[in-house]
Coordinates of N, CA and C and ligand atoms in Angstrom, one line a residue:
M1 N -89.7 66.4 -96.2 CA -91.1 66.9 -96.3 C -91.6 67.5 -95.0
V2 N -91.4 66.7 -93.9 CA -91.7 67.1 -92.6 C -91.0 68.4 -92.2
V3 N -89.7 68.4 -92.5 CA -88.8 69.5 -92.2 C -89.3 70.8 -92.9
R4 N -89.7 70.6 -94.2 CA -90.2 71.7 -95.0 C -91.5 72.3 -94.4
L5 N -92.3 71.3 -94.0 CA -93.6 71.7 -93.5 C -93.4 72.5 -92.2
A6 N -92.5 72.0 -91.3 CA -92.2 72.6 -90.0 C -91.7 74.0 -90.3
R7 N -90.8 74.1 -91.3 CA -90.2 75.5 -91.6 C -91.3 76.4 -92.0
A8 N -92.2 75.9 -92.8 CA -93.3 76.8 -93.3 C -94.1 77.3 -92.2
V9 N -94.4 76.4 -91.2 CA -95.3 76.7 -90.1 C -94.6 77.7 -89.2
I10 N -93.3 77.5 -88.9 CA -92.5 78.4 -88.1 C -92.4 79.8 -88.8
G11 N -92.2 79.8 -90.1 CA -92.1 81.0 -90.8 C -93.4 81.8 -90.8
G12 N -94.5 81.1 -90.9 CA -95.8 81.7 -90.9 C -96.1 82.3 -89.5
L13 N -95.8 81.5 -88.5 CA -96.0 82.0 -87.1 C -95.1 83.3 -86.9
A14 N -93.9 83.3 -87.3 CA -93.0 84.4 -87.1 C -93.6 85.6 -87.8
L15 N -94.1 85.5 -89.0 CA -94.7 86.6 -89.7 C -96.0 87.1 -89.0
L16 N -96.7 86.2 -88.5 CA -98.0 86.5 -87.7 C -97.6 87.4 -86.5
V17 N -96.6 86.9 -85.7 CA -96.1 87.6 -84.5 C -95.6 89.0 -84.9
L18 N -94.8 89.1 -86.0 CA -94.3 90.3 -86.5 C -95.4 91.3 -86.8
A19 N -96.5 90.8 -87.6 CA -97.6 91.6 -88.0 C -98.3 92.1 -86.7
L20 N -98.5 91.2 -85.7 CA -99.2 91.7 -84.5 C -98.4 92.7 -83.7
M21 N -97.1 92.5 -83.7 CA -96.2 93.5 -83.0 C -96.3 94.8 -83.7
L22 N -96.3 94.8 -85.1 CA -96.4 96.1 -85.8 C -97.7 96.8 -85.5
L23 N -98.8 96.0 -85.6 CA -100.1 96.5 -85.3 C -100.2 97.1 -83.9
A24 N -99.6 96.3 -82.9 CA -99.6 96.8 -81.5 C -98.9 98.1 -81.4
A25 N -97.7 98.1 -82.1 CA -96.9 99.3 -82.0 C -97.7 100.5 -82.6
A26 N -98.4 100.3 -83.6 CA -99.2 101.4 -84.3 C -100.5 101.7 -83.5
G27 N -100.7 100.9 -82.5 CA -101.9 101.1 -81.7 C -103.2 100.7 -82.4
R28 N -103.0 99.8 -83.4 CA -104.2 99.4 -84.2 C -105.0 98.2 -83.6
V29 N -104.3 97.4 -82.8 CA -105.0 96.4 -82.1 C -104.7 96.5 -80.6
A30 N -105.8 96.2 -79.9 CA -105.6 96.3 -78.4 C -105.0 95.0 -77.9
V31 N -103.7 95.1 -77.5 CA -103.0 94.0 -77.0 C -102.9 94.2 -75.5
P32 N -103.2 93.2 -74.6 CA -103.0 93.4 -73.2 C -101.6 93.7 -72.9
P33 N -101.3 94.6 -71.9 CA -99.9 95.0 -71.7 C -98.9 93.9 -71.5
E34 N -99.4 92.8 -70.8 CA -98.5 91.7 -70.5 C -98.1 91.0 -71.8
L35 N -98.9 91.2 -72.9 CA -98.5 90.5 -74.1 C -98.0 91.5 -75.2
N36 N -97.8 92.7 -74.8 CA -97.3 93.7 -75.7 C -95.9 94.0 -75.4
P37 N -95.0 93.7 -76.3 CA -93.5 93.9 -76.0 C -93.2 95.4 -75.8
F38 N -94.1 96.2 -76.4 CA -93.8 97.7 -76.3 C -94.3 98.3 -75.0
A39 N -95.2 97.6 -74.3 CA -95.7 98.1 -73.1 C -94.6 98.0 -72.0
P40 N -94.5 99.0 -71.2 CA -93.4 98.9 -70.1 C -93.7 97.9 -69.1
L41 N -92.7 97.4 -68.4 CA -92.8 96.4 -67.4 C -93.7 96.9 -66.3
D42 N -94.7 96.1 -65.9 CA -95.5 96.4 -64.7 C -95.4 95.3 -63.8
I43 N -94.7 95.6 -62.6 CA -94.4 94.5 -61.6 C -95.7 93.8 -61.2
R44 N -96.8 94.5 -61.3 CA -98.1 93.9 -60.8 C -98.7 92.9 -61.8
D45 N -98.3 92.9 -63.0 CA -98.8 92.0 -64.1 C -98.5 90.6 -63.7
T46 N -99.4 89.7 -64.0 CA -99.1 88.3 -63.9 C -98.0 87.9 -64.8
P47 N -96.9 87.3 -64.3 CA -95.8 87.0 -65.2 C -96.2 86.2 -66.4
G48 N -95.7 86.5 -67.6 CA -96.0 85.8 -68.8 C -94.8 85.6 -69.6
I49 N -95.0 85.3 -70.9 CA -93.9 84.9 -71.8 C -93.0 86.1 -72.1
L50 N -93.5 87.3 -71.9 CA -92.6 88.5 -72.2 C -92.0 89.1 -71.0
T51 N -92.3 88.5 -69.8 CA -91.8 89.2 -68.6 C -90.3 89.2 -68.5
S52 N -89.7 88.1 -68.8 CA -88.2 88.1 -68.6 C -87.6 89.1 -69.6
F53 N -88.2 89.2 -70.8 CA -87.7 90.2 -71.8 C -87.8 91.6 -71.2
K54 N -89.0 91.9 -70.7 CA -89.2 93.3 -70.1 C -88.3 93.6 -68.9
V55 N -88.1 92.5 -68.1 CA -87.3 92.7 -66.9 C -85.9 92.9 -67.3
G56 N -85.4 92.2 -68.3 CA -84.0 92.4 -68.8 C -83.8 93.8 -69.3
R57 N -84.8 94.3 -70.0 CA -84.7 95.7 -70.6 C -84.6 96.7 -69.4
A58 N -85.5 96.5 -68.4 CA -85.5 97.4 -67.2 C -84.2 97.3 -66.4
R59 N -83.7 96.1 -66.3 CA -82.5 95.9 -65.6 C -81.3 96.6 -66.2
S60 N -81.3 96.7 -67.5 CA -80.1 97.4 -68.2 C -80.3 98.9 -68.4
D61 N -81.4 99.4 -68.0 CA -81.7 100.8 -68.2 C -82.2 101.4 -66.9
P62 N -81.4 102.1 -66.1 CA -81.8 102.6 -64.8 C -83.1 103.4 -64.8
E63 N -83.3 104.2 -65.9 CA -84.5 105.0 -66.0 C -85.7 104.1 -66.1
L64 N -85.7 103.1 -67.0 CA -86.8 102.2 -67.1 C -87.0 101.4 -65.8
C65 N -85.9 101.1 -65.1 CA -86.0 100.4 -63.8 C -86.7 101.2 -62.8
R66 N -86.3 102.5 -62.6 CA -87.0 103.3 -61.6 C -88.4 103.6 -62.0
A67 N -88.7 103.7 -63.3 CA -90.1 103.9 -63.8 C -91.0 102.7 -63.4
A68 N -90.4 101.5 -63.5 CA -91.1 100.3 -63.2 C -91.5 100.2 -61.7
L69 N -90.5 100.6 -60.8 CA -90.8 100.6 -59.4 C -91.9 101.7 -59.1
D70 N -91.7 102.8 -59.8 CA -92.7 103.9 -59.6 C -94.1 103.5 -60.0
R71 N -94.2 102.9 -61.1 CA -95.5 102.5 -61.7 C -96.2 101.6 -60.7
A72 N -95.4 100.8 -59.9 CA -96.1 99.9 -59.0 C -96.3 100.5 -57.6
G73 N -96.0 101.8 -57.6 CA -96.2 102.6 -56.3 C -95.2 102.3 -55.3
L74 N -94.0 101.9 -55.7 CA -92.9 101.6 -54.7 C -92.0 102.8 -54.6
R75 N -91.7 103.2 -53.4 CA -90.9 104.3 -53.1 C -89.4 103.8 -53.2
F76 N -88.6 104.5 -54.0 CA -87.2 104.1 -54.2 C -86.5 105.4 -54.2
D77 N -86.0 105.9 -53.1 CA -85.4 107.2 -53.0 C -83.9 107.1 -53.4
P78 N -83.6 107.9 -54.5 CA -82.2 107.8 -55.0 C -81.1 108.1 -54.0
V79 N -80.0 107.3 -54.1 CA -78.9 107.6 -53.2 C -77.7 107.9 -54.1
P80 N -76.9 109.0 -53.8 CA -75.8 109.4 -54.7 C -74.9 108.2 -54.9
D81 N -74.4 108.2 -56.2 CA -73.4 107.1 -56.5 C -72.2 107.2 -55.6
Q82 N -71.7 106.0 -55.3 CA -70.5 106.0 -54.3 C -69.5 105.0 -54.8
V83 N -68.2 105.4 -54.6 CA -67.1 104.4 -54.7 C -66.4 104.4 -53.4
T84 N -66.5 103.3 -52.7 CA -66.0 103.2 -51.3 C -64.7 102.4 -51.2
G85 N -64.2 101.8 -52.2 CA -63.0 101.0 -52.1 C -62.9 100.2 -53.4
E86 N -61.8 99.5 -53.5 CA -61.6 98.7 -54.8 C -62.7 97.7 -55.0
G87 N -63.4 97.9 -56.1 CA -64.5 96.9 -56.4 C -65.7 97.2 -55.5
C88 N -65.8 98.3 -54.8 CA -66.9 98.5 -53.9 C -67.5 99.9 -54.3
G89 N -68.9 99.9 -54.1 CA -69.6 101.1 -54.4 C -70.8 100.8 -55.3
F90 N -71.6 101.8 -55.6 CA -72.7 101.5 -56.4 C -73.1 102.7 -57.2
S91 N -73.9 102.5 -58.2 CA -74.5 103.6 -59.0 C -76.0 103.2 -59.2
D92 N -76.8 104.3 -59.5 CA -78.2 104.1 -59.7 C -78.9 103.3 -58.6
A93 N -78.4 103.5 -57.4 CA -79.0 102.8 -56.2 C -80.1 103.7 -55.5
G94 N -80.8 103.1 -54.7 CA -81.8 103.8 -53.9 C -82.1 103.2 -52.6
R95 N -82.9 103.9 -51.8 CA -83.3 103.4 -50.5 C -84.7 102.9 -50.6
I96 N -85.0 101.7 -50.2 CA -86.3 101.2 -50.2 C -86.7 100.6 -48.9
A97 N -87.9 100.8 -48.4 CA -88.3 100.4 -47.1 C -89.5 99.4 -47.2
R98 N -90.3 99.5 -48.2 CA -91.5 98.8 -48.3 C -91.6 98.2 -49.8
L99 N -92.1 97.0 -49.8 CA -92.4 96.4 -51.1 C -93.9 96.5 -51.3
G100 N -94.5 95.6 -52.2 CA -95.9 95.8 -52.4 C -96.8 95.6 -51.2
R101 N -96.6 94.5 -50.5 CA -97.4 94.2 -49.3 C -96.6 94.1 -48.0
A102 N -95.3 93.9 -48.2 CA -94.5 93.6 -47.0 C -93.5 94.8 -46.8
V103 N -93.3 95.1 -45.5 CA -92.3 96.1 -45.1 C -91.0 95.4 -44.8
L104 N -89.9 96.0 -45.1 CA -88.6 95.4 -44.8 C -88.3 95.8 -43.3
S105 N -87.6 94.9 -42.6 CA -87.3 95.1 -41.2 C -86.6 96.4 -41.0
S106 N -85.8 96.9 -41.9 CA -85.3 98.2 -41.9 C -85.0 98.6 -43.4
P107 N -85.0 99.9 -43.6 CA -84.8 100.4 -45.0 C -83.4 99.9 -45.5
V108 N -83.3 99.6 -46.8 CA -82.0 99.1 -47.4 C -81.6 100.0 -48.6
V109 N -80.3 100.0 -48.9 CA -79.8 100.5 -50.1 C -79.6 99.4 -51.1
L110 N -80.2 99.5 -52.2 CA -80.0 98.4 -53.3 C -79.9 99.1 -54.6
S111 N -79.1 98.4 -55.5 CA -79.1 98.9 -56.9 C -80.6 98.8 -57.4
C112 N -80.9 99.5 -58.4 CA -82.3 99.5 -58.9 C -82.6 98.1 -59.4
R113 N -81.6 97.4 -60.1 CA -81.9 96.1 -60.7 C -82.2 95.1 -59.6
A114 N -81.5 95.2 -58.4 CA -81.7 94.3 -57.3 C -83.1 94.6 -56.6
A115 N -83.4 95.9 -56.5 CA -84.7 96.3 -55.9 C -85.8 95.8 -56.8
L116 N -85.6 95.8 -58.1 CA -86.6 95.4 -59.1 C -86.9 93.8 -58.9
A117 N -85.8 93.1 -58.8 CA -85.9 91.7 -58.6 C -86.6 91.4 -57.3
L118 N -86.3 92.1 -56.2 CA -86.9 91.9 -54.9 C -88.4 92.2 -55.0
A119 N -88.7 93.3 -55.7 CA -90.1 93.7 -55.8 C -90.9 92.6 -56.5
L120 N -90.3 92.1 -57.6 CA -91.0 91.0 -58.4 C -91.1 89.7 -57.5
H121 N -90.1 89.4 -56.8 CA -90.1 88.2 -56.0 C -91.1 88.4 -54.8
E122 N -91.2 89.5 -54.2 CA -92.1 89.7 -53.1 C -93.5 89.5 -53.6
R123 N -93.8 90.1 -54.8 CA -95.2 90.0 -55.3 C -95.6 88.6 -55.8
H124 N -94.7 88.0 -56.6 CA -95.0 86.8 -57.3 C -94.5 85.5 -56.7
G125 N -93.4 85.7 -55.9 CA -92.8 84.5 -55.3 C -93.2 84.3 -53.8
I126 N -92.8 85.3 -53.0 CA -93.0 85.2 -51.6 C -94.5 85.3 -51.3
G127 N -95.2 86.2 -52.0 CA -96.7 86.3 -51.7 C -97.4 85.1 -52.1
A128 N -97.1 84.5 -53.2 CA -97.8 83.3 -53.7 C -97.5 82.1 -52.7
A129 N -96.2 82.0 -52.3 CA -95.8 80.9 -51.5 C -96.5 81.0 -50.1
A130 N -96.7 82.2 -49.6 CA -97.4 82.3 -48.3 C -98.9 82.0 -48.4
R131 N -99.4 82.4 -49.5 CA -100.9 82.1 -49.7 C -101.1 80.6 -49.9
D132 N -100.2 79.9 -50.7 CA -100.4 78.5 -51.0 C -100.1 77.6 -49.8
H133 N -99.0 77.9 -49.1 CA -98.6 77.0 -48.0 C -99.0 77.4 -46.6
L134 N -99.3 78.7 -46.4 CA -99.6 79.1 -45.0 C -101.0 79.8 -44.9
G135 N -101.6 80.1 -46.0 CA -102.9 80.7 -46.0 C -102.9 82.1 -45.4
S136 N -101.8 82.8 -45.6 CA -101.7 84.2 -45.1 C -100.8 85.0 -46.0
A137 N -100.6 86.2 -45.7 CA -99.7 87.1 -46.5 C -98.5 87.4 -45.7
V138 N -97.4 87.7 -46.4 CA -96.2 88.2 -45.6 C -96.2 89.7 -45.4
A139 N -96.2 90.0 -44.1 CA -96.3 91.4 -43.8 C -94.9 92.1 -43.6
R140 N -93.9 91.2 -43.2 CA -92.6 91.8 -42.9 C -91.5 90.8 -43.3
I141 N -90.5 91.4 -44.0 CA -89.3 90.6 -44.4 C -88.2 91.0 -43.6
E142 N -87.6 90.1 -42.8 CA -86.4 90.4 -42.0 C -85.2 90.1 -42.7
H143 N -84.3 91.1 -42.9 CA -83.1 90.9 -43.7 C -81.9 91.2 -42.8
M144 N -80.7 90.7 -43.3 CA -79.5 90.9 -42.6 C -78.5 91.9 -43.4
G145 N -79.1 92.7 -44.3 CA -78.3 93.7 -44.9 C -78.2 93.5 -46.4
T146 N -77.8 94.6 -47.1 CA -77.6 94.5 -48.5 C -76.2 95.0 -48.9
Y147 N -75.9 96.3 -48.8 CA -74.6 96.8 -49.3 C -73.6 96.6 -48.2
A148 N -72.4 96.0 -48.6 CA -71.3 95.9 -47.7 C -70.0 95.7 -48.6
C149 N -69.0 96.5 -48.3 CA -67.8 96.3 -49.1 C -67.0 95.1 -48.6
R150 N -67.2 94.0 -49.2 CA -66.6 92.8 -48.7 C -66.4 91.7 -49.8
N151 N -65.7 90.7 -49.5 CA -65.5 89.6 -50.5 C -66.6 88.5 -50.3
I152 N -66.6 87.6 -51.2 CA -67.6 86.5 -51.1 C -67.3 85.7 -49.8
N153 N -68.3 85.4 -49.0 CA -68.2 84.6 -47.8 C -67.3 85.3 -46.7
H154 N -67.2 86.6 -46.8 CA -66.3 87.4 -45.9 C -64.8 87.0 -45.9
A155 N -64.4 86.4 -47.0 CA -63.0 85.9 -47.1 C -62.1 87.0 -47.2
A156 N -60.8 86.8 -46.7 CA -59.8 87.9 -46.7 C -59.4 88.3 -48.1
S157 N -59.4 87.3 -49.0 CA -59.1 87.5 -50.4 C -60.1 86.9 -51.3
G158 N -59.9 87.1 -52.6 CA -60.8 86.5 -53.5 C -61.7 87.5 -54.1
R159 N -62.8 87.1 -54.8 CA -63.7 88.0 -55.5 C -64.6 88.8 -54.6
R160 N -65.0 90.0 -55.0 CA -65.9 90.8 -54.3 C -67.3 90.1 -54.4
S161 N -68.0 90.2 -53.3 CA -69.4 89.7 -53.2 C -70.3 90.7 -54.0
R162 N -71.4 90.3 -54.4 CA -72.4 91.2 -55.0 C -72.9 92.2 -54.0
H163 N -72.7 91.9 -52.7 CA -73.0 92.9 -51.7 C -72.2 94.1 -51.9
A164 N -71.0 94.0 -52.4 CA -70.1 95.1 -52.5 C -70.6 96.2 -53.5
T165 N -71.6 95.8 -54.4 CA -72.1 96.8 -55.3 C -73.6 97.0 -55.1
A166 N -74.1 96.6 -53.9 CA -75.5 96.8 -53.5 C -76.4 96.0 -54.4
D167 N -75.9 94.9 -55.0 CA -76.7 94.0 -55.8 C -77.2 92.8 -55.1
A168 N -77.1 92.8 -53.8 CA -77.5 91.5 -53.0 C -78.2 91.9 -51.8
I169 N -79.0 90.9 -51.3 CA -79.7 91.0 -50.0 C -79.7 89.7 -49.3
D170 N -79.6 89.7 -48.0 CA -79.7 88.4 -47.2 C -81.0 88.5 -46.4
I171 N -81.8 87.5 -46.6 CA -83.1 87.4 -45.9 C -83.1 86.3 -44.9
G172 N -83.5 86.5 -43.7 CA -83.4 85.5 -42.6 C -84.8 85.1 -42.1
A173 N -85.8 85.9 -42.2 CA -87.1 85.5 -41.6 C -88.3 86.3 -42.3
F174 N -89.4 85.7 -42.1 CA -90.7 86.3 -42.6 C -91.7 86.4 -41.5
V175 N -92.4 87.5 -41.4 CA -93.5 87.6 -40.4 C -94.8 87.7 -41.2
L176 N -95.8 86.9 -40.9 CA -97.0 86.8 -41.6 C -98.0 87.8 -41.1
A177 N -99.0 88.1 -41.9 CA -100.0 89.1 -41.5 C -100.8 88.6 -40.2
D178 N -100.8 87.2 -40.0 CA -101.5 86.7 -38.8 C -100.5 86.6 -37.6
G179 N -99.3 87.1 -37.8 CA -98.4 87.2 -36.6 C -97.4 86.1 -36.6
R180 N -97.6 85.0 -37.3 CA -96.6 83.9 -37.2 C -95.3 84.4 -37.8
R181 N -94.2 83.9 -37.2 CA -92.8 84.3 -37.7 C -92.1 83.0 -38.1
L182 N -91.5 83.1 -39.3 CA -90.8 81.9 -39.8 C -89.3 82.3 -40.0
T183 N -88.4 81.5 -39.5 CA -87.0 81.8 -39.7 C -86.3 80.7 -40.4
L184 N -85.3 81.0 -41.2 CA -84.6 79.9 -41.8 C -83.9 79.0 -40.8
T185 N -83.4 79.5 -39.8 CA -82.8 78.7 -38.7 C -83.7 77.7 -38.2
A186 N -84.9 78.1 -37.8 CA -85.9 77.2 -37.1 C -86.7 76.4 -38.1
D187 N -87.0 76.9 -39.2 CA -88.1 76.4 -40.0 C -87.7 75.7 -41.3
W188 N -86.4 75.8 -41.7 CA -86.0 75.1 -43.0 C -86.2 73.6 -42.8
S189 N -85.9 73.1 -41.6 CA -86.1 71.7 -41.3 C -87.2 71.5 -40.3
S190 N -88.2 72.3 -40.4 CA -89.3 72.3 -39.4 C -90.1 71.0 -39.5
N191 N -90.6 70.5 -38.3 CA -91.5 69.4 -38.3 C -92.9 69.8 -38.9
D192 N -93.1 71.1 -38.9 CA -94.4 71.6 -39.6 C -94.1 71.6 -41.1
A193 N -94.7 70.7 -41.8 CA -94.3 70.6 -43.3 C -94.7 71.8 -44.0
S194 N -95.7 72.5 -43.6 CA -96.1 73.7 -44.4 C -95.1 74.8 -44.3
R195 N -94.4 74.9 -43.1 CA -93.4 75.9 -42.9 C -92.2 75.7 -43.8
A196 N -91.7 74.4 -43.8 CA -90.6 74.0 -44.6 C -90.9 74.2 -46.1
A197 N -92.2 73.8 -46.4 CA -92.6 73.9 -47.9 C -92.6 75.4 -48.3
F198 N -93.1 76.3 -47.4 CA -93.1 77.7 -47.7 C -91.7 78.2 -48.0
L199 N -90.8 77.9 -47.2 CA -89.4 78.4 -47.3 C -88.8 77.8 -48.6
R200 N -89.1 76.6 -49.0 CA -88.5 76.0 -50.2 C -89.2 76.7 -51.4
A201 N -90.5 77.0 -51.3 CA -91.1 77.6 -52.4 C -90.6 79.0 -52.6
V202 N -90.3 79.7 -51.5 CA -89.7 81.1 -51.6 C -88.3 81.0 -52.3
R203 N -87.5 80.0 -51.9 CA -86.2 79.8 -52.5 C -86.3 79.5 -54.0
D204 N -87.2 78.5 -54.4 CA -87.4 78.2 -55.8 C -87.9 79.3 -56.6
A205 N -88.8 80.1 -56.1 CA -89.3 81.3 -56.8 C -88.3 82.3 -57.0
A206 N -87.4 82.5 -56.0 CA -86.4 83.5 -56.1 C -85.5 83.3 -57.3
C207 N -85.3 82.0 -57.7 CA -84.4 81.7 -58.9 C -84.9 82.3 -60.1
R208 N -86.2 82.6 -60.2 CA -86.7 83.2 -61.4 C -86.3 84.7 -61.5
W209 N -86.2 85.4 -60.4 CA -86.0 86.8 -60.4 C -84.6 87.3 -60.1
F210 N -83.9 86.4 -59.4 CA -82.5 86.7 -59.1 C -81.5 85.8 -59.9
D211 N -80.3 86.3 -60.1 CA -79.3 85.5 -60.8 C -78.8 84.4 -59.9
V212 N -78.6 84.8 -58.7 CA -78.0 83.8 -57.7 C -78.9 83.8 -56.5
T213 N -79.3 82.5 -56.2 CA -80.1 82.3 -55.0 C -79.4 81.2 -54.2
L214 N -79.0 81.5 -53.0 CA -78.4 80.5 -52.2 C -79.2 80.3 -50.9
S215 N -79.4 79.0 -50.5 CA -80.2 78.7 -49.4 C -79.4 77.8 -48.4
P216 N -80.0 77.3 -47.3 CA -79.3 76.4 -46.4 C -78.9 75.1 -47.1
D217 N -79.5 74.8 -48.3 CA -79.1 73.6 -49.0 C -77.7 73.8 -49.6
Y218 N -77.3 75.0 -49.8 CA -76.0 75.3 -50.5 C -74.8 75.0 -49.7
N219 N -74.7 75.6 -48.5 CA -73.6 75.3 -47.6 C -73.9 75.8 -46.2
P220 N -73.1 75.3 -45.2 CA -73.5 75.6 -43.8 C -73.5 77.2 -43.6
L221 N -72.7 77.9 -44.4 CA -72.7 79.4 -44.1 C -74.1 80.0 -44.3
H222 N -74.9 79.3 -45.1 CA -76.2 79.9 -45.4 C -77.3 79.2 -44.6
Y223 N -77.0 78.7 -43.4 CA -78.0 78.0 -42.6 C -79.1 78.9 -42.1
D224 N -78.8 80.2 -42.0 CA -79.7 81.1 -41.4 C -80.3 82.2 -42.4
H225 N -79.9 82.1 -43.7 CA -80.4 83.2 -44.6 C -80.4 82.7 -46.1
F226 N -81.3 83.4 -46.8 CA -81.2 83.3 -48.3 C -80.3 84.4 -48.7
H227 N -79.3 84.1 -49.6 CA -78.6 85.1 -50.3 C -79.1 85.3 -51.7
L228 N -79.6 86.5 -52.0 CA -80.2 86.7 -53.3 C -79.4 87.9 -54.0
D229 N -78.9 87.6 -55.3 CA -78.2 88.7 -55.9 C -78.5 88.7 -57.4
V230 N -78.1 89.9 -58.0 CA -78.2 90.0 -59.5 C -76.9 90.6 -60.0
G231 N -76.7 90.3 -61.3 CA -75.6 91.0 -62.0 C -74.3 90.2 -62.1
G232 N -74.2 89.0 -61.4 CA -73.0 88.2 -61.5 C -73.3 86.9 -62.2
G233 N -72.9 85.8 -61.6 CA -73.1 84.5 -62.2 C -74.5 84.0 -62.0
R234 N -74.7 82.7 -62.3 CA -76.0 82.2 -62.0 C -75.9 81.0 -61.2
A235 N -76.8 80.9 -60.1 CA -76.9 79.7 -59.3 C -78.3 79.7 -58.6
C236 N -78.7 78.5 -58.4 CA -80.0 78.3 -57.8 C -79.9 77.1 -56.9
R237 N -79.5 77.3 -55.6 CA -79.1 76.2 -54.8 C -79.8 76.2 -53.4
Ligands
ZN301 ZN1 -75.4 87.5 -49.0

């Protein structure tokens, strides 16, 4: 009895969602873009239940990906596809120097899907963490590079790192709008609880936008940076 009732409720809800989707597609009902699966991803929208679906679609389609960056006013200058060695090189990559509110310490080459993850993280992860824990905004993100033809952990053999396809970035420090500078080296275990809490909040939020997020908690090699990447396995450490 309960099972039949539950099935009827779920079936009814599914029909309702389908009807709303059809009406939205036909432009018959005004659905906010963040609740409309047909509306393109807007990085600036408050993340909601459809965000991961839209991000997934943009990640697998370079044209949609570039359009999403463009819609948010982010400059992503295309870089010609490259093959630089076995398992090394990139396609649909671009050069990006500035995110929504923060400038990168130097321009980087990233695949579009990695740039998209970084843009989403800067807006919804890093920005919110700085506001919540430090009462300021992040003005500058200091990185240690993106593209590099190398193996995981710089090992002589083994699997290629996501850096080898411009799908990864290493971030070591943040400079706030009020001038304060936070580094992973000095502040991950800071006596100032708000600094340590900010860095952990940045790490935790990155796990939503990147497939792999590695912090000083992961291993001693990451004592001074967050490694963030897309397109490979999944880890949040
Ligand atoms: Zn890395």
